[in-house]
């Protein structure tokens, strides 16, 4: 298990994980821009 800020540039290649899980998180991420970055990173890191 890893813990970190999914809004930061993550040093992992695309599809590095089988699963990325977050529960009731996106509404706490902040601005729409940070929410977008968060969602893009989650989509990029898992198939």
mmCIF file of N, CA and C in Angstrom:
data_model
loop_
_atom_site.group_PDB
_atom_site.id
_atom_site.type_symbol
_atom_site.label_atom_id
_atom_site.label_comp_id
_atom_site.label_asym_id
_atom_site.label_seq_id
_atom_site.Cartn_x
_atom_site.Cartn_y
_atom_site.Cartn_z
ATOM 1 N N UNK A 1 0.846 -1.162 0.000
ATOM 2 C CA UNK A 1 0.000 0.000 0.000
ATOM 3 C C UNK A 1 0.895 1.230 0.000
ATOM 4 N N UNK A 2 0.511 2.205 -0.794
ATOM 5 C CA UNK A 2 1.201 3.491 -0.844
ATOM 6 C C UNK A 2 0.233 4.581 -0.436
ATOM 7 N N UNK A 3 0.760 5.591 0.189
ATOM 8 C CA UNK A 3 -0.047 6.745 0.565
ATOM 9 C C UNK A 3 0.655 7.979 0.036
ATOM 10 N N UNK A 4 -0.098 8.892 -0.571
ATOM 11 C CA UNK A 4 0.515 10.101 -1.095
ATOM 12 C C UNK A 4 -0.522 11.064 -1.621
ATOM 13 N N UNK A 5 -0.044 12.102 -2.265
ATOM 14 C CA UNK A 5 -0.899 13.138 -2.832
ATOM 15 C C UNK A 5 -1.043 12.880 -4.324
ATOM 16 N N UNK A 6 -2.195 12.414 -4.741
ATOM 17 C CA UNK A 6 -2.428 12.077 -6.143
ATOM 18 C C UNK A 6 -2.537 13.308 -7.029
ATOM 19 N N UNK A 7 -2.502 14.498 -6.443
ATOM 20 C CA UNK A 7 -2.521 15.728 -7.231
ATOM 21 C C UNK A 7 -1.109 16.157 -7.617
ATOM 22 N N UNK A 8 -0.109 15.514 -7.048
ATOM 23 C CA UNK A 8 1.280 15.822 -7.374
ATOM 24 C C UNK A 8 1.719 14.940 -8.536
ATOM 25 N N UNK A 9 2.811 15.334 -9.190
ATOM 26 C CA UNK A 9 3.369 14.501 -10.249
ATOM 27 C C UNK A 9 3.869 13.213 -9.604
ATOM 28 N N UNK A 10 3.338 12.101 -10.055
ATOM 29 C CA UNK A 10 3.692 10.810 -9.475
ATOM 30 C C UNK A 10 4.679 10.107 -10.394
ATOM 31 N N UNK A 11 5.747 9.596 -9.812
ATOM 32 C CA UNK A 11 6.824 8.982 -10.583
ATOM 33 C C UNK A 11 6.533 7.502 -10.842
ATOM 34 N N UNK A 12 5.395 7.253 -11.458
ATOM 35 C CA UNK A 12 5.003 5.901 -11.828
ATOM 36 C C UNK A 12 4.561 5.937 -13.282
ATOM 37 N N UNK A 13 4.887 4.876 -14.020
ATOM 38 C CA UNK A 13 4.456 4.820 -15.413
ATOM 39 C C UNK A 13 2.971 4.466 -15.480
ATOM 40 N N UNK A 14 2.374 4.698 -16.633
ATOM 41 C CA UNK A 14 0.962 4.386 -16.842
ATOM 42 C C UNK A 14 0.697 2.916 -16.520
ATOM 43 N N UNK A 15 -0.468 2.641 -15.972
ATOM 44 C CA UNK A 15 -0.897 1.279 -15.640
ATOM 45 C C UNK A 15 0.064 0.558 -14.697
ATOM 46 N N UNK A 16 0.677 1.285 -13.782
ATOM 47 C CA UNK A 16 1.623 0.703 -12.825
ATOM 48 C C UNK A 16 0.937 -0.145 -11.758
ATOM 49 N N UNK A 17 -0.356 0.063 -11.548
ATOM 50 C CA UNK A 17 -1.065 -0.610 -10.466
ATOM 51 C C UNK A 17 -2.274 -1.354 -11.010
ATOM 52 N N UNK A 18 -2.622 -2.457 -10.358
ATOM 53 C CA UNK A 18 -3.833 -3.191 -10.712
ATOM 54 C C UNK A 18 -5.077 -2.441 -10.256
ATOM 55 N N UNK A 19 -4.934 -1.670 -9.174
ATOM 56 C CA UNK A 19 -6.074 -0.981 -8.595
ATOM 57 C C UNK A 19 -5.614 0.293 -7.902
ATOM 58 N N UNK A 20 -6.344 1.363 -8.115
ATOM 59 C CA UNK A 20 -6.157 2.597 -7.353
ATOM 60 C C UNK A 20 -7.498 2.870 -6.683
ATOM 61 N N UNK A 21 -7.489 2.988 -5.362
ATOM 62 C CA UNK A 21 -8.730 3.123 -4.601
ATOM 63 C C UNK A 21 -8.736 4.428 -3.825
ATOM 64 N N UNK A 22 -9.813 5.140 -3.934
ATOM 65 C CA UNK A 22 -10.046 6.314 -3.089
ATOM 66 C C UNK A 22 -11.539 6.339 -2.789
ATOM 67 N N UNK A 23 -11.885 6.632 -1.571
ATOM 68 C CA UNK A 23 -13.279 6.619 -1.156
ATOM 69 C C UNK A 23 -13.637 7.975 -0.564
ATOM 70 N N UNK A 24 -14.592 8.643 -1.186
ATOM 71 C CA UNK A 24 -15.058 9.949 -0.709
ATOM 72 C C UNK A 24 -13.911 10.935 -0.554
ATOM 73 N N UNK A 25 -13.095 11.033 -1.593
ATOM 74 C CA UNK A 25 -11.897 11.867 -1.532
ATOM 75 C C UNK A 25 -12.017 13.116 -2.398
ATOM 76 N N UNK A 26 -12.530 12.981 -3.612
ATOM 77 C CA UNK A 26 -12.414 14.054 -4.602
ATOM 78 C C UNK A 26 -13.022 15.372 -4.117
ATOM 79 N N UNK A 27 -14.066 15.311 -3.306
ATOM 80 C CA UNK A 27 -14.668 16.559 -2.821
ATOM 81 C C UNK A 27 -13.779 17.281 -1.814
ATOM 82 N N UNK A 28 -12.748 16.603 -1.328
ATOM 83 C CA UNK A 28 -11.826 17.207 -0.367
ATOM 84 C C UNK A 28 -10.512 17.646 -1.007
ATOM 85 N N UNK A 29 -10.370 17.414 -2.305
ATOM 86 C CA UNK A 29 -9.115 17.700 -3.007
ATOM 87 C C UNK A 29 -8.899 19.198 -3.189
ATOM 88 N N UNK A 30 -9.962 19.941 -3.337
ATOM 89 C CA UNK A 30 -9.826 21.389 -3.497
ATOM 90 C C UNK A 30 -10.469 21.866 -4.784
ATOM 91 N N UNK A 31 -9.763 22.720 -5.472
ATOM 92 C CA UNK A 31 -10.291 23.379 -6.672
ATOM 93 C C UNK A 31 -10.612 22.370 -7.773
ATOM 94 N N UNK A 32 -11.398 22.812 -8.735
ATOM 95 C CA UNK A 32 -11.738 21.975 -9.883
ATOM 96 C C UNK A 32 -10.472 21.538 -10.620
ATOM 97 N N UNK A 33 -9.490 22.420 -10.711
ATOM 98 C CA UNK A 33 -8.229 22.074 -11.381
ATOM 99 C C UNK A 33 -7.536 20.913 -10.657
ATOM 100 N N UNK A 34 -7.462 20.973 -9.332
ATOM 101 C CA UNK A 34 -6.830 19.884 -8.557
ATOM 102 C C UNK A 34 -7.662 18.603 -8.640
ATOM 103 N N UNK A 35 -8.977 18.727 -8.672
ATOM 104 C CA UNK A 35 -9.833 17.552 -8.824
ATOM 105 C C UNK A 35 -9.590 16.880 -10.173
ATOM 106 N N UNK A 36 -9.411 17.689 -11.212
ATOM 107 C CA UNK A 36 -9.141 17.162 -12.548
ATOM 108 C C UNK A 36 -7.812 16.426 -12.580
ATOM 109 N N UNK A 37 -6.772 17.012 -12.002
ATOM 110 C CA UNK A 37 -5.453 16.368 -11.950
ATOM 111 C C UNK A 37 -5.550 15.059 -11.175
ATOM 112 N N UNK A 38 -6.244 15.077 -10.056
ATOM 113 C CA UNK A 38 -6.437 13.874 -9.247
ATOM 114 C C UNK A 38 -7.077 12.769 -10.090
ATOM 115 N N UNK A 39 -8.174 13.083 -10.759
ATOM 116 C CA UNK A 39 -8.889 12.093 -11.567
ATOM 117 C C UNK A 39 -8.018 11.579 -12.711
ATOM 118 N N UNK A 40 -7.261 12.453 -13.349
ATOM 119 C CA UNK A 40 -6.379 12.033 -14.439
ATOM 120 C C UNK A 40 -5.294 11.086 -13.939
ATOM 121 N N UNK A 41 -4.719 11.364 -12.787
ATOM 122 C CA UNK A 41 -3.693 10.483 -12.232
ATOM 123 C C UNK A 41 -4.269 9.118 -11.871
ATOM 124 N N UNK A 42 -5.440 9.089 -11.278
ATOM 125 C CA UNK A 42 -6.065 7.810 -10.932
ATOM 126 C C UNK A 42 -6.317 6.997 -12.200
ATOM 127 N N UNK A 43 -6.837 7.634 -13.238
ATOM 128 C CA UNK A 43 -7.105 6.935 -14.499
ATOM 129 C C UNK A 43 -5.816 6.466 -15.162
ATOM 130 N N UNK A 44 -4.774 7.244 -15.068
ATOM 131 C CA UNK A 44 -3.504 6.929 -15.725
ATOM 132 C C UNK A 44 -2.789 5.763 -15.048
ATOM 133 N N UNK A 45 -2.897 5.667 -13.734
ATOM 134 C CA UNK A 45 -2.111 4.687 -12.983
ATOM 135 C C UNK A 45 -2.691 3.283 -12.966
ATOM 136 N N UNK A 46 -3.977 3.150 -13.239
ATOM 137 C CA UNK A 46 -4.574 1.808 -13.223
ATOM 138 C C UNK A 46 -5.381 1.587 -14.496
ATOM 139 N N UNK A 47 -5.444 0.318 -14.935
ATOM 140 C CA UNK A 47 -6.166 0.019 -16.188
ATOM 141 C C UNK A 47 -7.661 0.266 -16.076
#
